[in-house]
mmCIF file of C-alpha atoms in Angstrom:
data_model
loop_
_atom_site.group_PDB
_atom_site.id
_atom_site.type_symbol
_atom_site.label_atom_id
_atom_site.label_comp_id
_atom_site.label_asym_id
_atom_site.label_seq_id
_atom_site.Cartn_x
_atom_site.Cartn_y
_atom_site.Cartn_z
ATOM 1 C CA MET A 26 78.766 86.768 45.355
ATOM 2 C CA ARG A 27 76.662 88.962 47.483
ATOM 3 C CA PRO A 28 77.831 90.786 50.827
ATOM 4 C CA ASP A 29 74.579 89.667 52.247
ATOM 5 C CA GLN A 30 74.650 85.717 50.556
ATOM 6 C CA PRO A 31 76.044 83.659 53.800
ATOM 7 C CA VAL A 32 78.036 80.493 51.570
ATOM 8 C CA GLN A 33 80.996 79.595 53.317
ATOM 9 C CA SER A 34 80.515 76.947 55.545
ATOM 10 C CA ALA A 35 80.547 77.794 59.227
ATOM 11 C CA ALA A 36 84.301 75.972 59.500
ATOM 12 C CA THR A 37 85.472 78.535 56.967
ATOM 13 C CA ASP A 38 83.523 81.810 57.779
ATOM 14 C CA GLN A 39 85.838 84.496 57.431
ATOM 15 C CA GLU A 40 85.381 88.464 59.088
ATOM 16 C CA GLY A 41 83.557 90.928 56.691
ATOM 17 C CA SER A 42 80.683 89.430 55.725
ATOM 18 C CA GLY A 43 77.207 88.231 56.690
ATOM 19 C CA ARG A 44 76.920 85.540 59.649
ATOM 20 C CA GLY A 45 80.624 84.808 59.276
ATOM 21 C CA TYR A 46 81.405 88.665 60.379
ATOM 22 C CA ALA A 47 79.192 88.462 63.735
ATOM 23 C CA LYS A 48 80.652 85.109 64.470
ATOM 24 C CA GLY A 49 83.521 86.918 63.821
ATOM 25 C CA ARG A 50 82.624 89.855 66.011
ATOM 26 C CA ALA A 51 81.467 87.347 68.558
ATOM 27 C CA ARG A 52 85.054 85.757 68.706
ATOM 28 C CA ARG A 53 86.488 89.362 69.082
ATOM 29 C CA GLN A 54 84.235 90.291 72.347
ATOM 30 C CA GLU A 55 85.031 86.615 73.394
ATOM 31 C CA ILE A 56 88.379 87.911 73.542
ATOM 32 C CA LEU A 57 88.675 90.728 74.319
ATOM 33 C CA ARG A 58 86.367 89.978 77.666
ATOM 34 C CA THR A 59 89.088 87.197 78.271
ATOM 35 C CA ALA A 60 92.078 89.663 78.336
ATOM 36 C CA HIS A 61 90.670 92.203 80.489
ATOM 37 C CA ARG A 62 89.981 89.633 83.264
ATOM 38 C CA ALA A 63 93.677 87.872 82.797
ATOM 39 C CA PHE A 64 94.732 91.036 82.831
ATOM 40 C CA ALA A 65 93.059 92.252 85.379
ATOM 41 C CA ASP A 66 93.839 89.507 87.629
ATOM 42 C CA GLN A 67 97.143 89.091 87.031
ATOM 43 C CA GLY A 68 98.510 91.824 85.352
ATOM 44 C CA PHE A 69 99.594 92.193 81.502
ATOM 45 C CA ARG A 70 103.024 91.251 81.930
ATOM 46 C CA ALA A 71 102.875 87.693 83.539
ATOM 47 C CA THR A 72 99.116 87.323 80.904
ATOM 48 C CA SER A 73 100.483 85.655 77.505
ATOM 49 C CA MET A 74 98.561 85.342 73.839
ATOM 50 C CA ARG A 75 98.994 81.736 74.106
ATOM 51 C CA GLU A 76 97.203 81.134 77.571
ATOM 52 C CA ILE A 77 94.696 84.309 76.036
ATOM 53 C CA ALA A 78 94.129 82.096 72.760
ATOM 54 C CA GLU A 79 94.541 78.945 74.331
ATOM 55 C CA ALA A 80 90.677 80.236 77.224
ATOM 56 C CA VAL A 81 89.132 80.942 73.905
ATOM 57 C CA GLY A 82 89.603 77.614 71.983
ATOM 58 C CA LEU A 83 91.642 79.573 69.366
ATOM 59 C CA SER A 84 95.206 78.634 67.972
ATOM 60 C CA GLN A 85 97.565 81.342 68.159
ATOM 61 C CA ALA A 86 97.711 82.063 64.912
ATOM 62 C CA GLY A 87 93.890 82.305 65.795
ATOM 63 C CA LEU A 88 94.125 85.083 67.798
ATOM 64 C CA LEU A 89 96.647 86.770 65.798
ATOM 65 C CA HIS A 90 93.435 87.013 63.152
ATOM 66 C CA TYR A 91 92.039 88.779 65.580
ATOM 67 C CA PHE A 92 95.098 90.723 67.141
ATOM 68 C CA ARG A 93 98.073 91.641 65.362
ATOM 69 C CA SER A 94 99.730 91.535 69.080
ATOM 70 C CA LYS A 95 99.988 91.616 73.062
ATOM 71 C CA ASP A 96 99.743 95.842 72.299
ATOM 72 C CA ASP A 97 96.962 95.553 70.589
ATOM 73 C CA LEU A 98 94.480 93.849 72.494
ATOM 74 C CA LEU A 99 96.194 96.452 75.244
ATOM 75 C CA ALA A 100 95.100 99.117 73.819
ATOM 76 C CA GLU A 101 91.602 97.730 73.046
ATOM 77 C CA VAL A 102 91.210 96.885 76.513
ATOM 78 C CA LEU A 103 91.714 100.163 77.367
ATOM 79 C CA ARG A 104 89.967 101.840 74.466
ATOM 80 C CA LEU A 105 86.862 99.521 75.991
ATOM 81 C CA ARG A 106 87.509 101.529 79.269
ATOM 82 C CA ASP A 107 87.577 104.398 78.338
ATOM 83 C CA GLU A 108 83.895 104.213 76.535
ATOM 84 C CA GLU A 109 82.501 103.122 80.301
ATOM 85 C CA THR A 110 84.502 107.214 81.329
ATOM 86 C CA TYR A 111 83.076 108.688 78.365
ATOM 87 C CA ALA A 112 79.233 107.465 78.441
ATOM 88 C CA PHE A 113 79.443 109.221 81.970
ATOM 89 C CA ASN A 114 80.893 112.242 81.410
ATOM 90 C CA GLN A 115 78.496 112.582 78.059
ATOM 91 C CA ARG A 116 75.671 111.978 80.539
ATOM 92 C CA PHE A 117 76.555 114.630 83.148
ATOM 93 C CA GLY A 118 79.736 116.694 81.402
ATOM 94 C CA ARG A 119 77.960 119.979 80.488
ATOM 95 C CA GLU A 120 77.742 120.242 84.661
ATOM 96 C CA THR A 121 81.205 123.321 85.694
ATOM 97 C CA GLY A 122 82.167 124.555 89.154
ATOM 98 C CA MET A 123 80.856 122.881 91.709
ATOM 99 C CA ALA A 124 78.144 120.525 90.912
ATOM 100 C CA ALA A 125 80.763 119.551 88.693
ATOM 101 C CA LEU A 126 82.982 118.502 91.754
ATOM 102 C CA ARG A 127 79.743 117.059 93.850
ATOM 103 C CA ARG A 128 79.012 114.406 90.078
ATOM 104 C CA LEU A 129 82.405 113.199 91.667
ATOM 105 C CA VAL A 130 80.847 111.432 94.004
ATOM 106 C CA ASP A 131 78.186 109.499 91.600
ATOM 107 C CA LEU A 132 81.702 108.703 89.375
ATOM 108 C CA VAL A 133 83.270 107.117 92.794
ATOM 109 C CA GLU A 134 79.567 105.267 93.455
ATOM 110 C CA LEU A 135 79.154 103.594 89.698
ATOM 111 C CA ASN A 136 83.385 102.563 90.407
ATOM 112 C CA ALA A 137 81.521 100.805 93.254
ATOM 113 C CA ARG A 138 79.552 99.130 91.648
ATOM 114 C CA GLN A 139 82.054 97.499 88.721
ATOM 115 C CA ALA A 140 85.004 96.068 90.835
ATOM 116 C CA GLY A 141 85.684 94.283 87.357
ATOM 117 C CA LEU A 142 86.870 98.019 85.989
ATOM 118 C CA VAL A 143 88.496 99.247 88.951
ATOM 119 C CA ARG A 144 90.134 96.334 89.207
ATOM 120 C CA LEU A 145 91.637 96.190 85.533
ATOM 121 C CA TYR A 146 92.270 100.074 86.110
ATOM 122 C CA THR A 147 94.141 99.423 89.446
ATOM 123 C CA VAL A 148 96.329 96.436 88.248
ATOM 124 C CA LEU A 149 97.398 98.133 84.995
ATOM 125 C CA SER A 150 98.423 101.722 86.154
ATOM 126 C CA GLY A 151 100.525 100.215 89.144
ATOM 127 C CA GLU A 152 102.067 98.395 86.540
ATOM 128 C CA SER A 153 102.354 100.936 83.851
ATOM 129 C CA VAL A 154 105.385 102.907 85.957
ATOM 130 C CA GLY A 155 107.804 100.355 85.491
ATOM 131 C CA ALA A 156 110.340 100.155 82.870
ATOM 132 C CA GLY A 157 108.973 100.311 79.382
ATOM 133 C CA HIS A 158 105.504 99.394 79.737
ATOM 134 C CA PRO A 159 103.495 99.713 76.507
ATOM 135 C CA ALA A 160 100.846 101.487 78.981
ATOM 136 C CA GLN A 161 102.509 104.232 79.900
ATOM 137 C CA PRO A 162 101.738 106.939 77.278
ATOM 138 C CA TYR A 163 98.540 105.983 78.282
ATOM 139 C CA PHE A 164 98.471 106.524 81.917
ATOM 140 C CA ILE A 165 100.796 109.699 81.452
ATOM 141 C CA SER A 166 97.942 111.372 79.316
ATOM 142 C CA ARG A 167 95.229 110.187 81.060
ATOM 143 C CA TYR A 168 96.373 112.217 84.182
ATOM 144 C CA THR A 169 97.613 115.421 81.938
ATOM 145 C CA GLU A 170 94.172 115.049 81.025
ATOM 146 C CA LEU A 171 91.836 113.755 84.282
ATOM 147 C CA ARG A 172 93.873 117.254 86.202
ATOM 148 C CA GLU A 173 93.404 119.605 83.547
ATOM 149 C CA ARG A 174 89.613 118.616 83.278
ATOM 150 C CA VAL A 175 89.184 118.442 87.199
ATOM 151 C CA ALA A 176 91.055 121.404 87.662
ATOM 152 C CA GLY A 177 89.009 122.971 85.257
ATOM 153 C CA TYR A 178 85.925 122.909 88.362
ATOM 154 C CA LEU A 179 88.280 123.582 90.749
ATOM 155 C CA ARG A 180 88.224 127.258 88.405
ATOM 156 C CA GLY A 181 84.494 126.980 87.771
ATOM 157 C CA ALA A 182 84.010 126.737 91.806
ATOM 158 C CA ARG A 183 86.563 129.900 92.411
ATOM 159 C CA ALA A 184 84.945 131.879 89.879
ATOM 160 C CA GLU A 185 81.321 130.656 91.728
ATOM 161 C CA GLY A 186 83.579 132.178 95.028
ATOM 162 C CA LEU A 187 83.311 128.967 96.682
ATOM 163 C CA ILE A 188 87.049 128.519 96.858
ATOM 164 C CA ARG A 189 89.662 130.583 97.546
ATOM 165 C CA GLU A 190 91.646 132.808 95.410
ATOM 166 C CA ASP A 191 95.141 131.318 96.089
ATOM 167 C CA VAL A 192 94.138 127.837 95.471
ATOM 168 C CA ASP A 193 96.534 126.048 93.445
ATOM 169 C CA VAL A 194 93.301 124.645 91.495
ATOM 170 C CA VAL A 195 96.079 121.992 89.383
ATOM 171 C CA GLN A 196 97.691 120.995 92.552
ATOM 172 C CA ALA A 197 94.002 120.299 94.164
ATOM 173 C CA ALA A 198 93.208 118.476 91.131
ATOM 174 C CA THR A 199 96.418 115.813 91.302
ATOM 175 C CA SER A 200 95.043 115.443 94.820
ATOM 176 C CA ILE A 201 91.340 114.746 94.786
ATOM 177 C CA LEU A 202 92.402 112.857 91.564
ATOM 178 C CA ALA A 203 95.034 110.704 94.020
ATOM 179 C CA VAL A 204 92.843 109.979 96.940
ATOM 180 C CA MET A 205 90.479 108.771 94.109
ATOM 181 C CA ASP A 206 92.716 106.327 92.721
ATOM 182 C CA GLY A 207 94.131 104.987 96.513
ATOM 183 C CA LEU A 208 90.473 104.514 97.873
ATOM 184 C CA GLN A 209 90.534 102.008 95.133
ATOM 185 C CA LEU A 210 93.330 100.154 96.042
ATOM 186 C CA GLN A 211 92.219 99.871 99.749
ATOM 187 C CA TRP A 212 88.537 99.016 98.742
ATOM 188 C CA LEU A 213 89.749 96.889 96.424
ATOM 189 C CA LEU A 214 91.714 95.262 99.220
ATOM 190 C CA ASP A 215 89.487 95.210 101.611
ATOM 191 C CA PRO A 216 85.859 95.963 101.062
ATOM 192 C CA ALA A 217 84.171 94.825 104.519
ATOM 193 C CA SER A 218 86.344 97.974 105.562
ATOM 194 C CA VAL A 219 86.353 100.947 103.468
ATOM 195 C CA ASP A 220 82.963 101.633 102.383
ATOM 196 C CA MET A 221 84.718 103.567 98.616
ATOM 197 C CA PRO A 222 81.378 106.087 97.984
ATOM 198 C CA GLU A 223 81.227 107.105 101.852
ATOM 199 C CA VAL A 224 84.339 108.300 102.877
ATOM 200 C CA PHE A 225 85.426 109.766 99.342
ATOM 201 C CA THR A 226 81.520 111.757 100.229
ATOM 202 C CA ARG A 227 83.167 112.460 103.456
ATOM 203 C CA PHE A 228 86.327 113.561 102.789
ATOM 204 C CA LEU A 229 85.111 116.028 99.045
ATOM 205 C CA ASP A 230 82.830 117.780 102.174
ATOM 206 C CA GLY A 231 86.344 118.218 104.307
ATOM 207 C CA TYR A 232 88.689 118.875 101.616
ATOM 208 C CA LEU A 233 86.348 121.762 99.830
ATOM 209 C CA ARG A 234 85.613 123.123 103.343
ATOM 210 C CA GLY A 235 89.114 123.727 103.312
ATOM 211 C CA LEU A 236 89.591 124.984 100.307
ATOM 212 C CA ALA A 237 86.470 127.745 100.721
ATOM 213 C CA MET B 22 137.843 72.165 112.044
ATOM 214 C CA ARG B 23 138.036 76.077 113.538
ATOM 215 C CA PRO B 24 134.868 78.994 112.228
ATOM 216 C CA ASP B 25 137.157 81.276 111.564
ATOM 217 C CA GLN B 26 139.385 79.448 109.890
ATOM 218 C CA PRO B 27 139.161 79.728 105.714
ATOM 219 C CA VAL B 28 140.066 75.926 104.499
ATOM 220 C CA GLN B 29 137.332 75.489 102.307
ATOM 221 C CA SER B 30 138.373 76.639 98.469
ATOM 222 C CA ALA B 31 136.580 79.753 96.442
ATOM 223 C CA ALA B 32 134.911 77.008 94.522
ATOM 224 C CA THR B 33 133.562 74.731 96.878
ATOM 225 C CA ASP B 34 132.392 77.592 99.309
ATOM 226 C CA GLN B 35 129.803 77.291 102.153
ATOM 227 C CA GLU B 36 127.765 79.413 103.982
ATOM 228 C CA GLY B 37 127.992 79.421 107.687
ATOM 229 C CA SER B 38 131.384 79.944 108.404
ATOM 230 C CA GLY B 39 134.017 82.930 107.942
ATOM 231 C CA ARG B 40 134.587 84.022 103.866
ATOM 232 C CA GLY B 41 131.865 81.250 102.641
ATOM 233 C CA TYR B 42 129.767 82.813 104.828
ATOM 234 C CA ALA B 43 130.604 86.318 104.097
ATOM 235 C CA LYS B 44 130.220 85.153 100.554
ATOM 236 C CA GLY B 45 127.193 83.835 100.569
ATOM 237 C CA ARG B 46 124.841 86.780 102.529
ATOM 238 C CA ALA B 47 126.692 89.409 99.524
ATOM 239 C CA ARG B 48 125.239 86.553 97.377
ATOM 240 C CA ARG B 49 121.566 86.473 99.092
ATOM 241 C CA GLN B 50 121.986 90.567 99.097
ATOM 242 C CA GLU B 51 122.507 90.950 95.312
ATOM 243 C CA ILE B 52 119.465 88.171 94.681
ATOM 244 C CA LEU B 53 117.402 90.796 96.942
ATOM 245 C CA ARG B 54 118.393 93.354 95.002
ATOM 246 C CA THR B 55 117.773 91.851 92.046
ATOM 247 C CA ALA B 56 115.082 90.921 93.015
ATOM 248 C CA HIS B 57 113.728 94.309 94.034
ATOM 249 C CA ARG B 58 114.499 95.707 90.711
ATOM 250 C CA ALA B 59 112.331 92.850 88.563
ATOM 251 C CA PHE B 60 109.917 93.179 90.721
ATOM 252 C CA ALA B 61 109.793 97.065 90.100
ATOM 253 C CA ASP B 62 109.927 96.987 86.739
ATOM 254 C CA GLN B 63 107.885 94.483 85.913
ATOM 255 C CA GLY B 64 105.906 93.693 88.788
ATOM 256 C CA PHE B 65 106.048 89.673 90.749
ATOM 257 C CA ARG B 66 104.357 87.538 88.228
ATOM 258 C CA ALA B 67 105.650 88.562 84.905
ATOM 259 C CA THR B 68 109.346 88.034 86.706
ATOM 260 C CA SER B 69 110.699 84.577 87.003
ATOM 261 C CA MET B 70 112.735 82.985 89.073
ATOM 262 C CA ARG B 71 114.979 81.405 85.963
ATOM 263 C CA GLU B 72 115.300 85.441 85.038
ATOM 264 C CA ILE B 73 116.660 86.591 88.382
ATOM 265 C CA ALA B 74 118.736 83.171 88.929
ATOM 266 C CA GLU B 75 120.558 83.973 85.121
ATOM 267 C CA ALA B 76 121.411 87.683 85.971
ATOM 268 C CA VAL B 77 123.265 86.440 89.424
ATOM 269 C CA GLY B 78 125.354 84.193 87.483
ATOM 270 C CA LEU B 79 123.577 81.420 89.870
ATOM 271 C CA SER B 80 121.838 78.212 88.341
ATOM 272 C CA GLN B 81 118.033 77.768 89.393
ATOM 273 C CA ALA B 82 118.626 74.784 91.727
ATOM 274 C CA GLY B 83 122.057 77.460 92.769
ATOM 275 C CA LEU B 84 118.693 80.389 93.662
ATOM 276 C CA LEU B 85 116.257 77.884 96.101
ATOM 277 C CA HIS B 86 119.039 77.491 97.855
ATOM 278 C CA TYR B 87 118.843 81.074 99.173
ATOM 279 C CA PHE B 88 115.231 81.046 98.369
ATOM 280 C CA ARG B 89 112.703 78.669 98.327
ATOM 281 C CA SER B 90 110.483 79.618 96.110
ATOM 282 C CA LYS B 91 109.269 83.532 94.471
ATOM 283 C CA ASP B 92 106.989 83.366 96.930
ATOM 284 C CA ASP B 93 109.662 83.799 99.638
ATOM 285 C CA LEU B 94 111.515 86.258 97.853
ATOM 286 C CA LEU B 95 109.277 88.457 97.420
ATOM 287 C CA ALA B 96 108.207 88.035 101.207
ATOM 288 C CA GLU B 97 112.160 89.312 101.903
ATOM 289 C CA VAL B 98 111.656 92.374 99.626
ATOM 290 C CA LEU B 99 108.587 93.382 101.635
ATOM 291 C CA ARG B 100 110.101 92.935 104.782
ATOM 292 C CA LEU B 101 113.170 95.029 103.857
ATOM 293 C CA ARG B 102 110.369 97.642 102.051
ATOM 294 C CA ASP B 103 109.366 97.330 105.440
ATOM 295 C CA GLU B 104 112.737 97.659 107.598
ATOM 296 C CA GLU B 105 112.565 101.404 105.790
ATOM 297 C CA THR B 106 109.688 102.632 107.156
ATOM 298 C CA TYR B 107 110.404 100.544 110.469
ATOM 299 C CA ALA B 108 113.706 102.997 110.751
ATOM 300 C CA PHE B 109 111.539 105.987 110.353
ATOM 301 C CA ASN B 110 108.879 105.264 112.509
ATOM 302 C CA GLN B 111 111.468 104.713 114.915
ATOM 303 C CA ARG B 112 112.903 108.594 114.563
ATOM 304 C CA PHE B 113 109.597 110.272 114.795
ATOM 305 C CA GLY B 114 107.533 107.160 115.845
ATOM 306 C CA ARG B 115 106.967 108.809 119.488
ATOM 307 C CA GLU B 116 105.189 112.048 118.609
ATOM 308 C CA THR B 117 101.535 111.787 118.363
ATOM 309 C CA GLY B 118 98.573 114.013 117.508
ATOM 310 C CA MET B 119 98.794 117.144 114.765
ATOM 311 C CA ALA B 120 102.699 116.692 115.125
ATOM 312 C CA ALA B 121 102.612 113.108 114.237
ATOM 313 C CA LEU B 122 100.364 114.491 111.139
ATOM 314 C CA ARG B 123 102.986 116.501 110.440
ATOM 315 C CA ARG B 124 105.639 114.160 109.834
ATOM 316 C CA LEU B 125 103.882 112.832 106.898
ATOM 317 C CA VAL B 126 105.026 115.073 104.904
ATOM 318 C CA ASP B 127 108.511 114.291 106.141
ATOM 319 C CA LEU B 128 107.926 110.422 105.105
ATOM 320 C CA VAL B 129 106.691 111.712 101.012
ATOM 321 C CA GLU B 130 109.371 114.094 100.984
ATOM 322 C CA LEU B 131 111.313 110.960 101.672
ATOM 323 C CA ASN B 132 109.646 108.769 99.283
ATOM 324 C CA ALA B 133 110.774 111.849 96.176
ATOM 325 C CA ARG B 134 114.167 111.031 96.339
ATOM 326 C CA GLN B 135 113.300 106.685 97.097
ATOM 327 C CA ALA B 136 111.853 106.684 93.581
ATOM 328 C CA GLY B 137 113.092 102.854 93.592
ATOM 329 C CA LEU B 138 111.616 102.304 96.551
ATOM 330 C CA VAL B 139 108.162 103.363 95.602
ATOM 331 C CA ARG B 140 107.908 102.245 92.848
ATOM 332 C CA LEU B 141 108.520 98.367 94.137
ATOM 333 C CA TYR B 142 105.194 99.629 96.539
ATOM 334 C CA THR B 143 103.262 100.539 93.722
ATOM 335 C CA VAL B 144 103.713 97.941 91.210
ATOM 336 C CA LEU B 145 103.414 95.438 94.467
ATOM 337 C CA SER B 146 100.674 96.537 95.633
ATOM 338 C CA GLY B 147 98.446 97.125 92.347
ATOM 339 C CA GLU B 148 99.103 93.759 91.335
ATOM 340 C CA SER B 149 98.002 92.216 94.454
ATOM 341 C CA VAL B 150 94.604 93.026 94.596
ATOM 342 C CA GLY B 151 94.307 90.083 91.527
ATOM 343 C CA ALA B 152 93.384 86.363 92.249
ATOM 344 C CA GLY B 153 95.489 84.702 94.837
ATOM 345 C CA HIS B 154 98.378 86.957 94.503
ATOM 346 C CA PRO B 155 100.953 85.995 98.096
ATOM 347 C CA ALA B 156 101.358 89.563 98.604
ATOM 348 C CA GLN B 157 97.679 89.945 99.254
ATOM 349 C CA PRO B 158 97.284 89.557 102.666
ATOM 350 C CA TYR B 159 100.547 91.581 103.830
ATOM 351 C CA PHE B 160 98.912 94.389 101.740
ATOM 352 C CA ILE B 161 95.998 94.159 103.406
ATOM 353 C CA SER B 162 97.242 93.393 107.085
ATOM 354 C CA ARG B 163 99.365 96.582 106.007
ATOM 355 C CA TYR B 164 96.330 98.810 105.280
ATOM 356 C CA THR B 165 94.678 98.206 108.242
ATOM 357 C CA GLU B 166 97.454 98.776 110.356
ATOM 358 C CA LEU B 167 98.382 101.893 108.297
ATOM 359 C CA ARG B 168 95.134 103.170 109.274
ATOM 360 C CA GLU B 169 94.751 102.631 112.666
ATOM 361 C CA ARG B 170 98.331 104.594 113.505
ATOM 362 C CA VAL B 171 96.881 107.834 111.438
ATOM 363 C CA ALA B 172 94.073 107.513 112.893
ATOM 364 C CA GLY B 173 95.210 107.740 116.426
ATOM 365 C CA TYR B 174 97.416 110.713 115.274
ATOM 366 C CA LEU B 175 93.763 112.423 114.429
ATOM 367 C CA ARG B 176 91.978 110.943 117.701
ATOM 368 C CA GLY B 177 95.355 113.634 119.089
ATOM 369 C CA ALA B 178 94.737 116.125 116.831
ATOM 370 C CA ARG B 179 91.003 115.694 117.917
ATOM 371 C CA ALA B 180 92.087 115.689 121.594
ATOM 372 C CA GLU B 181 94.267 119.184 120.774
ATOM 373 C CA GLY B 182 91.133 121.044 119.908
ATOM 374 C CA LEU B 183 92.751 120.806 116.397
ATOM 375 C CA ILE B 184 90.077 118.538 114.668
ATOM 376 C CA ARG B 185 86.029 118.991 115.137
ATOM 377 C CA GLU B 186 84.345 115.667 117.254
ATOM 378 C CA ASP B 187 82.442 114.708 114.212
ATOM 379 C CA VAL B 188 84.939 113.463 112.385
ATOM 380 C CA ASP B 189 85.327 110.312 111.318
ATOM 381 C CA VAL B 190 88.983 109.345 111.892
ATOM 382 C CA VAL B 191 89.076 106.232 110.508
ATOM 383 C CA GLN B 192 87.448 107.370 107.501
ATOM 384 C CA ALA B 193 89.845 110.755 107.031
ATOM 385 C CA ALA B 194 92.650 108.386 107.578
ATOM 386 C CA THR B 195 91.827 106.328 105.153
ATOM 387 C CA SER B 196 91.814 109.422 102.471
ATOM 388 C CA ILE B 197 94.935 110.572 103.745
ATOM 389 C CA LEU B 198 96.529 107.371 103.032
ATOM 390 C CA ALA B 199 94.540 107.247 99.934
ATOM 391 C CA VAL B 200 96.191 110.460 99.115
ATOM 392 C CA MET B 201 99.551 109.863 99.988
ATOM 393 C CA ASP B 202 99.476 106.094 97.105
ATOM 394 C CA GLY B 203 97.681 107.936 94.419
ATOM 395 C CA LEU B 204 100.162 110.537 94.671
ATOM 396 C CA GLN B 205 103.202 108.004 94.159
ATOM 397 C CA LEU B 206 101.168 106.947 91.176
ATOM 398 C CA GLN B 207 100.618 110.123 89.214
ATOM 399 C CA TRP B 208 104.302 111.096 90.650
ATOM 400 C CA LEU B 209 105.871 107.798 89.156
ATOM 401 C CA LEU B 210 104.127 108.889 85.694
ATOM 402 C CA ASP B 211 105.189 111.793 85.062
ATOM 403 C CA PRO B 212 107.734 113.734 88.196
ATOM 404 C CA ALA B 213 108.058 116.622 85.919
ATOM 405 C CA SER B 214 104.106 117.252 86.131
ATOM 406 C CA VAL B 215 103.535 116.323 89.809
ATOM 407 C CA ASP B 216 106.029 117.895 92.276
ATOM 408 C CA MET B 217 104.924 115.120 94.822
ATOM 409 C CA PRO B 218 105.949 116.568 98.735
ATOM 410 C CA GLU B 219 104.797 120.215 97.427
ATOM 411 C CA VAL B 220 101.242 118.866 96.265
ATOM 412 C CA PHE B 221 100.891 116.875 99.893
ATOM 413 C CA THR B 222 101.692 119.666 101.957
ATOM 414 C CA ARG B 223 99.513 122.079 100.668
ATOM 415 C CA PHE B 224 96.840 118.801 100.355
ATOM 416 C CA LEU B 225 97.286 117.855 104.228
ATOM 417 C CA ASP B 226 96.979 122.098 105.089
ATOM 418 C CA GLY B 227 93.770 121.858 103.277
ATOM 419 C CA TYR B 228 91.919 119.024 104.287
ATOM 420 C CA LEU B 229 92.831 119.810 108.080
ATOM 421 C CA ARG B 230 91.724 123.162 107.687
ATOM 422 C CA GLY B 231 88.217 121.313 106.176
ATOM 423 C CA LEU B 232 88.589 118.607 109.490
ATOM 424 C CA ALA B 233 89.252 121.315 111.961
#
């Protein structure tokens, strides 16, 4: 059988070729969208594979054909989320020092237009501090990496003469990332009271002035 | 029957008098400790009344005798958590302006010795941004109140001449609270890498210098 030949009936379509492949991909996307929404609404632990299967019209066995476990589904949801960050970094990743620090304002502005993604992040990162949560290693290494990245920007700004020599750049990076996360929480809870990009812009101005 | 007369057998003890009352109180405390731990480990939504009942050796009907619903149990866990904050504010609540701002360092140091309470807060606040979470009104009003309180400290510091006239004190308060929350998350995930009180102390120094 040639791989491009659509000989299977719709009912017996399998992943891997022609129309069946396209249908499989579409179904996979639908599962991921459903899981994203469920995790963002109620968290990973409170979401069952059964309710995801029901929401997309599959049996549990059918769902397991696409994702072997809830942990696998979580890993893929987080990977897709990272692609958004990756795309942002590709656009601006060549900047360094103070210019790169200023780009964080653009990132916060982008986040303010993507409440669903931010909610997913806030719910899962909060949940991940619980005992033995499957996303805990992901968030630990993510923050390790982010602290190093932002510390690198601060080192650059120090080399540019814009930040004092005695500033501990890793600690300052930790604080800048902390503001970003904490603002997301307050903004999601009360968007009418917290203008996230505006608050962050003023914060960064004030803080960087303090480090100068 | 005199209320202090222990006539009931252990098996038929009821709340409301004598030994039965003491036993009822102890049982209530045990339920609250169990719920606290379960909510902090796995979140509110993923915790069932059945597992709390099992953990304390009660039937579900027996548990409902103490707390009518999981929402009631959550409300009481949050109320007890607030008492900790209240006790702290009672001790330091009379300070104003810059002195009160500096007290936030003491609060962060206290939190660094209470990982269980901090984890409860981080897990529940993160989870609360999900659709229709029962703790959402609690966290919305908590942040409204905290922003106003810290903004008041900043107003005081401005009156003391320690902060510039053009600083938006509510926005600055929002950022300071955001750092505290974001640091809790990074600290809980990776306590060996994040010295929470140290990072916050340096942050506050730098930020307040920037607002001066």
